[in-house]
Coordinates of C-alpha atoms in Angstrom, one line a residue:
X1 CA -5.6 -57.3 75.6
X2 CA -6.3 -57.3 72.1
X3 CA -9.3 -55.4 71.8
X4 CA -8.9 -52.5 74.0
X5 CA -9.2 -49.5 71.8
X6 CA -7.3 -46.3 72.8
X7 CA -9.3 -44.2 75.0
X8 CA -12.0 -46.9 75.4
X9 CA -11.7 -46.8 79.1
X10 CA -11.7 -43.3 79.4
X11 CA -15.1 -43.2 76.9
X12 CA -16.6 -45.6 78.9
X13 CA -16.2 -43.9 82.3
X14 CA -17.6 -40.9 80.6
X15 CA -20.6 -42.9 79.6
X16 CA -21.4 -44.1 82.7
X17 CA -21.5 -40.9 84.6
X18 CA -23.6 -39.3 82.3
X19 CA -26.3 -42.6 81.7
X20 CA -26.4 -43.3 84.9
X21 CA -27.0 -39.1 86.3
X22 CA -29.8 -39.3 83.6
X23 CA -31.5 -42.7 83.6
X24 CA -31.4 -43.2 87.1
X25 CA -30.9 -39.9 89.0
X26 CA -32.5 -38.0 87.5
X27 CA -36.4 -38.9 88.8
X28 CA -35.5 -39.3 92.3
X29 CA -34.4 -35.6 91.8
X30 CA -37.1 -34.5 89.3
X31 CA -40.1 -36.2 92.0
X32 CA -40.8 -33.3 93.7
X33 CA -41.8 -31.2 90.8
X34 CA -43.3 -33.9 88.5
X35 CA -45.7 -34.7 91.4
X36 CA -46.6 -31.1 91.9
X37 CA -47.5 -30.6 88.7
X38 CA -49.5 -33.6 88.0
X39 CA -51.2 -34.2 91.2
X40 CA -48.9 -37.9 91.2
X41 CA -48.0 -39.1 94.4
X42 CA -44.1 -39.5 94.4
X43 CA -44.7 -43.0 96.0
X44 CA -46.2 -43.6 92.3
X45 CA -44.0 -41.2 90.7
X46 CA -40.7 -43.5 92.0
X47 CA -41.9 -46.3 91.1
X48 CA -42.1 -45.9 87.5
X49 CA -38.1 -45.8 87.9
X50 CA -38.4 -49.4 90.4
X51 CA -40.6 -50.6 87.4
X52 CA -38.0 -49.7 85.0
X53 CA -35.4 -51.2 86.9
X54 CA -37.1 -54.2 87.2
X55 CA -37.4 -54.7 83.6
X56 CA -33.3 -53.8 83.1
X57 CA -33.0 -56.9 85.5
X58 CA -34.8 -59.3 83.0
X59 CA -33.3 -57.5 79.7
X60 CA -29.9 -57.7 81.2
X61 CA -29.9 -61.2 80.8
X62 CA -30.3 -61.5 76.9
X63 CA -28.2 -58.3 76.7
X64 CA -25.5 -60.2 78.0
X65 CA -25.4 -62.8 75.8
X66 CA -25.2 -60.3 72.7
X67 CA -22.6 -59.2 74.4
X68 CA -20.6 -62.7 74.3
X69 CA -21.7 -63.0 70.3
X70 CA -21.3 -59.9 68.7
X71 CA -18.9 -57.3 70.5
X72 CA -20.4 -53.9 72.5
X73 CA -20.9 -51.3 69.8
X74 CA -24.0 -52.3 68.7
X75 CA -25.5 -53.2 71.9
X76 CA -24.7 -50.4 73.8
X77 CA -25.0 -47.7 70.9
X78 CA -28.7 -48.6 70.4
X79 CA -29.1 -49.0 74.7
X80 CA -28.0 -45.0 74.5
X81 CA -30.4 -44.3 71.6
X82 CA -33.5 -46.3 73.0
X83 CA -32.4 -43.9 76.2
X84 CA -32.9 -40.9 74.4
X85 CA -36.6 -41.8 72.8
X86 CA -37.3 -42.6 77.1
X87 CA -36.4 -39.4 78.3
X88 CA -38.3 -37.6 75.3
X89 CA -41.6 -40.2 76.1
X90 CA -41.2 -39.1 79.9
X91 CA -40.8 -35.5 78.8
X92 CA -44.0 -35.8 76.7
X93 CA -46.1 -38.2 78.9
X94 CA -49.9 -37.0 79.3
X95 CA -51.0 -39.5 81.8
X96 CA -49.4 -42.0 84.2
X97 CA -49.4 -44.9 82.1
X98 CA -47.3 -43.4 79.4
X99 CA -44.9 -42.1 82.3
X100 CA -44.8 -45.3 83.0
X101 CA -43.8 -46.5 79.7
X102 CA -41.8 -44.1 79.3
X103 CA -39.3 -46.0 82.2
X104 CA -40.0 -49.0 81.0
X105 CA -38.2 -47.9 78.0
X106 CA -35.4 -46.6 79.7
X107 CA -35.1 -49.7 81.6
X108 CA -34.3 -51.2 78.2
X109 CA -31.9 -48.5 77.8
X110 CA -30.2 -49.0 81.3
X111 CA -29.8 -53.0 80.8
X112 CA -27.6 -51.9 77.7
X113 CA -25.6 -48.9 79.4
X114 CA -25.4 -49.1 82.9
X115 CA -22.6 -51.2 84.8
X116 CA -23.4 -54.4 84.2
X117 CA -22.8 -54.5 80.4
X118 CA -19.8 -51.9 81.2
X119 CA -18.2 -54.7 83.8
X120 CA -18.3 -57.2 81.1
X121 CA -16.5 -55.2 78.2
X122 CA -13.6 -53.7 81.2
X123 CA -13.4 -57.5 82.0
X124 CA -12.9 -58.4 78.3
X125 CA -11.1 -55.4 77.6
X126 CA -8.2 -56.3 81.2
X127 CA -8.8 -59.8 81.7
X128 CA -6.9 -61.1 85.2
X129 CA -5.9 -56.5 85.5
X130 CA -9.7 -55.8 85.6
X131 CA -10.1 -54.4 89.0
X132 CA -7.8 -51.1 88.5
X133 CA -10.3 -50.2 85.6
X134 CA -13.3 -51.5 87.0
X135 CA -12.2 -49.2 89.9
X136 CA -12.1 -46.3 88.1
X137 CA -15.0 -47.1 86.2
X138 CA -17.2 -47.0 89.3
X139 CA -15.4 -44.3 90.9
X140 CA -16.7 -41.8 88.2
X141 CA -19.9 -43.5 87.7
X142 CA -20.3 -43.0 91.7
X143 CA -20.5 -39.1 91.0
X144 CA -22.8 -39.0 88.8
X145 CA -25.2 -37.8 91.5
X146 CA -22.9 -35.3 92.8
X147 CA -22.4 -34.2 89.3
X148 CA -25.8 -34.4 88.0
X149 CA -28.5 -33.3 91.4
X150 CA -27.6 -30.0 91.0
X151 CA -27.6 -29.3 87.8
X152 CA -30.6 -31.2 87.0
X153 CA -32.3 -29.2 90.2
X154 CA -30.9 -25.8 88.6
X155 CA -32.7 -26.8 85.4
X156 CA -35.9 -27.9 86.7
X157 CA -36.3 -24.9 88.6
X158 CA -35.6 -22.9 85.3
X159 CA -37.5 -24.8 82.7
X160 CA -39.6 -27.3 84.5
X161 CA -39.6 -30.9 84.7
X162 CA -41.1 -31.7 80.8
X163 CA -38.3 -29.1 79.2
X164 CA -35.8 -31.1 81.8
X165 CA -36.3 -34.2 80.1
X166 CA -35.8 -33.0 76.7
X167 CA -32.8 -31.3 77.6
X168 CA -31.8 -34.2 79.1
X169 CA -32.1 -36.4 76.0
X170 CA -30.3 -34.0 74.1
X171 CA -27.5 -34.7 76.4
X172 CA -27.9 -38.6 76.3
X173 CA -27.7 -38.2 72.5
X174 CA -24.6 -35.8 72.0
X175 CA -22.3 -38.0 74.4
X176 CA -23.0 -41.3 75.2
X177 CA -24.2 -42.4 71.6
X178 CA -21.1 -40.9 70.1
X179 CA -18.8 -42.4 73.0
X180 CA -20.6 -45.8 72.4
X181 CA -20.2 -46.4 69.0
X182 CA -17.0 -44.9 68.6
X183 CA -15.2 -46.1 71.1
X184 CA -16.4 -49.7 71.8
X185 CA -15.6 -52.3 69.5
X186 CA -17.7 -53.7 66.9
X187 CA -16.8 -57.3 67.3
X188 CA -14.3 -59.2 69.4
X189 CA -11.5 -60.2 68.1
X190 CA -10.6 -63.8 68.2
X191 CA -8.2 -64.9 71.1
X192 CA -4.7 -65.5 69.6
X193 CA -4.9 -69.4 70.5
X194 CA -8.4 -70.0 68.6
X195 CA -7.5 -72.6 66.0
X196 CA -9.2 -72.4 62.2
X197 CA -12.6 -73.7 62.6
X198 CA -13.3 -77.7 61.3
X199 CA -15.0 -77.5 58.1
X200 CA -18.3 -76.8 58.3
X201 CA -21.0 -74.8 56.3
X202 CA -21.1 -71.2 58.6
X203 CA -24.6 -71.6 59.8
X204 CA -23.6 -75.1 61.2
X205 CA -20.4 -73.9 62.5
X206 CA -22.1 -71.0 64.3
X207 CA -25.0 -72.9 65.2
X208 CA -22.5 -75.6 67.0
X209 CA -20.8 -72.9 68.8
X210 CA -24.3 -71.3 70.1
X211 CA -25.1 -74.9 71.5
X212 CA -21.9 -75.2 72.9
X213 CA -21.7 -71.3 74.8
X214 CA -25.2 -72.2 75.8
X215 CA -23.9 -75.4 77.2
X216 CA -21.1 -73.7 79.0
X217 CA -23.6 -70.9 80.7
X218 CA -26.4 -73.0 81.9
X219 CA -23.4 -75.5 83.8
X220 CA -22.7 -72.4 85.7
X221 CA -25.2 -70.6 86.3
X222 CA -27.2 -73.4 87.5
X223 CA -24.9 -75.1 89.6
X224 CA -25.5 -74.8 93.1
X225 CA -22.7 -72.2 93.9
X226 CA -23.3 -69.9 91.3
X227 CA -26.8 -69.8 93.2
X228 CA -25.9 -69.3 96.7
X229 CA -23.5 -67.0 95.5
X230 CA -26.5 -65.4 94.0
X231 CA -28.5 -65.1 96.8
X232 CA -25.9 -64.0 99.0
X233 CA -25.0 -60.8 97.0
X234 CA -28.6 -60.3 96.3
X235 CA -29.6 -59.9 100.1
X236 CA -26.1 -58.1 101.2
X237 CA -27.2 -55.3 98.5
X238 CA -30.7 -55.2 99.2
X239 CA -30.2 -55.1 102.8
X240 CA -28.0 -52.2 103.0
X241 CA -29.4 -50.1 100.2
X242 CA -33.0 -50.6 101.8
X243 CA -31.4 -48.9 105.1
X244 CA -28.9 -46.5 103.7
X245 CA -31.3 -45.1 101.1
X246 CA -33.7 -44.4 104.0
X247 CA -30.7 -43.0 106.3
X248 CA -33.2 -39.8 106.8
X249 CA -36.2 -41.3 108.7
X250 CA -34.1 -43.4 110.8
X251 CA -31.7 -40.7 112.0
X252 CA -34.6 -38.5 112.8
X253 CA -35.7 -41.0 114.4
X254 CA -32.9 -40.9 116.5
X255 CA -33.2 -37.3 117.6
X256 CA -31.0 -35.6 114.0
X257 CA -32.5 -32.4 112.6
X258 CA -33.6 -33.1 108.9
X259 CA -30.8 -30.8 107.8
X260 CA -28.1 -33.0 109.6
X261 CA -29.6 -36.4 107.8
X262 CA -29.9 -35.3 104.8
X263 CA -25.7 -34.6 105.0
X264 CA -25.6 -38.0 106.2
X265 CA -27.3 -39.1 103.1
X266 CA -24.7 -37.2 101.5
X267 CA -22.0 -38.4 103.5
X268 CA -23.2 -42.0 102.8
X269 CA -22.2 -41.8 99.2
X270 CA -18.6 -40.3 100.3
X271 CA -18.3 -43.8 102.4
X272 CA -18.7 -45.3 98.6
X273 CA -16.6 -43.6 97.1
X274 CA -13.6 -44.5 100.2
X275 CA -14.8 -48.1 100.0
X276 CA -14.0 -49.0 96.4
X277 CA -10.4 -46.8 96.4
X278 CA -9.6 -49.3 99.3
X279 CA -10.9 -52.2 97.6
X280 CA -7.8 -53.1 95.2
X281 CA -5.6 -53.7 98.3
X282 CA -8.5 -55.9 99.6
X283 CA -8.5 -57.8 96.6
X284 CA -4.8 -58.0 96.6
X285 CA -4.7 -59.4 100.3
X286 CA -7.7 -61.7 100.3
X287 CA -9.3 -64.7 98.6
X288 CA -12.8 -64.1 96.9
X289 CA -14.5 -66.2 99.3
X290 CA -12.6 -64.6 102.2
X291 CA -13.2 -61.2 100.9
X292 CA -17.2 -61.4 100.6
X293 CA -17.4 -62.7 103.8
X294 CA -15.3 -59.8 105.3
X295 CA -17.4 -57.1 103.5
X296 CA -21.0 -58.8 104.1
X297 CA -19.7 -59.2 108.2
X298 CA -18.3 -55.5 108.2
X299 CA -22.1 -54.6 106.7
X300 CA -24.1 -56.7 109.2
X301 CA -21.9 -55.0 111.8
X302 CA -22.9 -51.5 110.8
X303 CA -26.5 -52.1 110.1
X304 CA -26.4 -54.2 114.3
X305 CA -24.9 -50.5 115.4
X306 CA -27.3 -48.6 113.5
X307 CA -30.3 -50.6 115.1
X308 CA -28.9 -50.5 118.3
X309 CA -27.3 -47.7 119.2
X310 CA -29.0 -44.8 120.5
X311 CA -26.1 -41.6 119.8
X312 CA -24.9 -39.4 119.6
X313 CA -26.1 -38.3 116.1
X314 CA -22.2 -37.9 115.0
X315 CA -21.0 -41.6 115.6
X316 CA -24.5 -42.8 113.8
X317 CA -23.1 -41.1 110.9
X318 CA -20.1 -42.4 111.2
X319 CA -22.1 -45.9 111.3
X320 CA -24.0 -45.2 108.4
X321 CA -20.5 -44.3 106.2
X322 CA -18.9 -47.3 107.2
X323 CA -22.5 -48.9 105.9
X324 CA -21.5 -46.8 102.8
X325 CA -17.7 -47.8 102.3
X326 CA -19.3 -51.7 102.5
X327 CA -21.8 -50.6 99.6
X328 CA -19.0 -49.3 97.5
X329 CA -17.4 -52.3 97.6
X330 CA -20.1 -54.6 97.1
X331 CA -20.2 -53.1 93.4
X332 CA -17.1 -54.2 92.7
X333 CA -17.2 -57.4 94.5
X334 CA -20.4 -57.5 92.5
X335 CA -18.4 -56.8 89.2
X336 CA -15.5 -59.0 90.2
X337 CA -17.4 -62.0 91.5
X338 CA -18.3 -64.4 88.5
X339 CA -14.9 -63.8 86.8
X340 CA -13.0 -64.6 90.3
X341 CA -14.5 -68.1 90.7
X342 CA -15.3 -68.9 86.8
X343 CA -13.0 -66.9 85.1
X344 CA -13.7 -64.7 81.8
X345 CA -14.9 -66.9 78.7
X346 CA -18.3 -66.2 78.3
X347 CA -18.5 -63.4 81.0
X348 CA -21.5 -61.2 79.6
X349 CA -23.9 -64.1 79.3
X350 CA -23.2 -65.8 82.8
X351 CA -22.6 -62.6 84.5
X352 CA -26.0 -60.9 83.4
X353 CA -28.2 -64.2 84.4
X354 CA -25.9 -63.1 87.9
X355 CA -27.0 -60.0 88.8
X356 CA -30.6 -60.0 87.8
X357 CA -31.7 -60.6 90.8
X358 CA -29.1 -58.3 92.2
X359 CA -30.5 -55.7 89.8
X360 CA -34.2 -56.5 90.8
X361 CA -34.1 -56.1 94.4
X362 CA -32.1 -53.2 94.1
X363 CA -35.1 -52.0 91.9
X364 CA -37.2 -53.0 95.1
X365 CA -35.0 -51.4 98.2
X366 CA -36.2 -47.9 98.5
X367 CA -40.2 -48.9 98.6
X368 CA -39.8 -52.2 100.9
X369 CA -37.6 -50.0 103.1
X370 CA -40.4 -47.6 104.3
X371 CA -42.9 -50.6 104.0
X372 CA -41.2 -52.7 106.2
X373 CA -41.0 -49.8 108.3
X374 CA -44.6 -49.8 108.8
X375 CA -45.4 -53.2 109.2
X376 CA -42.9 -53.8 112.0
X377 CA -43.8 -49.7 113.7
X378 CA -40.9 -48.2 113.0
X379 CA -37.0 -47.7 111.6
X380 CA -35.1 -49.4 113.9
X381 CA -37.1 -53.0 113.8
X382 CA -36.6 -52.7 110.3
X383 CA -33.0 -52.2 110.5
X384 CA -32.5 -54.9 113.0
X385 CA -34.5 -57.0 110.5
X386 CA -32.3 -55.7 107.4
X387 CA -29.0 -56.4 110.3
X388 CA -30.4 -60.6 110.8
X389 CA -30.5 -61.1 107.1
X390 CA -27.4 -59.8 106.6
X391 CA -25.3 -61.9 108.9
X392 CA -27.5 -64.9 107.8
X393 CA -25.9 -63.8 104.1
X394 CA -22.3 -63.6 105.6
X395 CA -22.9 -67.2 107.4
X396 CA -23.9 -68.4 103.8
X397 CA -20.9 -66.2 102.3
X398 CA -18.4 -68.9 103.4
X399 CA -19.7 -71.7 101.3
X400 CA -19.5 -69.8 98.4

């Protein structure tokens, strides 16, 4: 396509891994020590991040729609800069509250850096050969905690959580602005069959063509399979990040030694990483309705295993990777999913109204996990509760 720049792809892998290592994995890492040294709990602690994310959810819906009007550069270039004041906020916060705002700000940043607005330019960028790149895309972005953990730990035990931060900024600032804003284009470039606009003053011209976008947006997003397919995404990644993300408790539970569950926690993000490098031959065999259905059944499958069965500890984790493979390929059915059914005009705007509540409950997995936990007196009921929503999802996956 037109507007592919020359390395684009390659900047915008780069990006990712590093925005998403700092403005998302870097407080589960840093929670220990932050907590320590202000006497926060790290139930409070994390959920300045789910606060954060929550407000990405909402912002990712206007963020979108610039998206559609203007071209990435701008967008995502001030996203990486409005990053960078976060991380130096955090660094700097005195009390909670500030801490707090401190992610809300960076969920401002993530809404403008993280996959979502990434998807839509890799879409624009491929068109009907997006799911190669978008493989690769979240193939690097998927290490950016096996890249990141460590050397954010090795730094935090050297210079301490507040120095982290700043250090981390500096990061944010010396790649991923540059890589934004030269790399991504500044405006889109008008498709080669767009005829010369009727006459018309510009501000009536553009202000026709806003109506008419708007027009286009709200008749998908609002009619009822854009919703169901909505909800059924929305509760297949909720579900299985509210278990995998708690993998620990649950495999303890089970009879594992900490040490063991925290490698299956581990492990869990190698079953990503297998899932979307066999997800372009899945999407080559199978039909986008067929092919959610499939994934959301293989899920519900392994979260009835893991709330079943008892042992051994090795084919639990075997469980919980094929729960991981499932996971990495619900990104990219997640990516892949508006432009299968409705194609590509107008991708940014519909597809950020999609995954908001994708986005949100994400933001809300890692808390309900543990609290559903309590409620129902223990792991496995929640599981089993997380393994009946999930097939209910896969039963609604075939109307989509």
């Amino acid at each position: 396509m037109t507007d592919r720049p020359r390395g684009g792809l390659l900047a915008l892998c780069l990006a990712e891994l590093v925005s998403w290592g700092l403005l998302y994995y870097s407080l589960p890492v840093a929670v220990t020590p932050i907590a320590a040294d202000t006497g926060w709990s790290q139930t409070t602690t994390m959920a300045a991040l789910s606060v954060g994310l929550l407000i990405s959810a909402v912002a990712g819906i206007r963020v979108g729609r610039l998206l559609d009007a203007g071209g990435p550069r701008t967008v995502m270039t001030l996203g990486a800069v409005l990053g960078v004041v976060a991380l130096l906020v955090v660094a700097a916060a005195p009390t909670l509250p500030v801490f707090f705002a401190g992610w809300m700000l960076a969920g401002l940043a993530q809404a403008a850096t993280l996959y979502p607005p990434a998807f839509a330019v890799v879409t624009r960028w491929y068109g009907s050969a997006r799911v190669r790149p978008l493989t690769l895309l979240t193939l690097v972005g998927g290490l950016a905690s096996t890249v990141f953990a460590p050397f954010l730990a090795l730094l935090l035990d050297q210079l301490g959580w507040r120095a982290t931060y700043v250090v981390m900024a500096g990061i944010l600032a010396v790649t991923v602005v540059p890589l934004h804003a030269f790399f991504l284009n500044r405006t889109w470039t008008p498709p080669p069959s767009a005829e010369p606009a009727a006459p018309a003053s510009p501000p009536a011209a553009s202000s026709a063509l806003r109506t008419e976008t708007r027009a286009r947006v709200r008749a998908v997003t609002r009619s009822p399979r854009f919703v169901l397919l909505q909800v059924v995404v929305s509760l297949a990644t909720f579900t299985l990040f509210a278990v995998t993300i708690n993998i620990i408790p649950l495999l303890v539970h089970r009879g594992a030694s900490f040490g063991l569950a925290a490698v299956a926690l581990g492990l869990i993000g190698l079953g990503q990483v297998s899932g979307r490098l066999g997800y372009v031959a899945l999407e080559a065999a199978t039909t986008p309705r067929l092919r959610t259905v499939l994934l959301l059944g293989a899920g519900a499958l392994g979260l009835w295993l893991l709330a079943f069965v008892p042992g051994p500890v090795a084919l639990l984790v075997g469980i919980s990777m094929l729960c991981g493979a499932v996971r990495g390929c619900l990104t990219l059915l997640q990516a892949t999913a508006v432009s299968d059914r409705w194609g590509t005009a107008d991708f940014g705007a519909v597809n950020g109204v999609f995954v908001a509540p994708v986005v949100a409950l994400t933001a809300l997995a890692p808390v309900a996990g543990p609290a559903l936990a309590g409620l129902l007196g223990g792991y496995p009921p929640m599981v089993l509760l997380m393994a009946g929503v999930l097939t209910l999802a896969t039963a609604l996956a075939a109307r989509t």
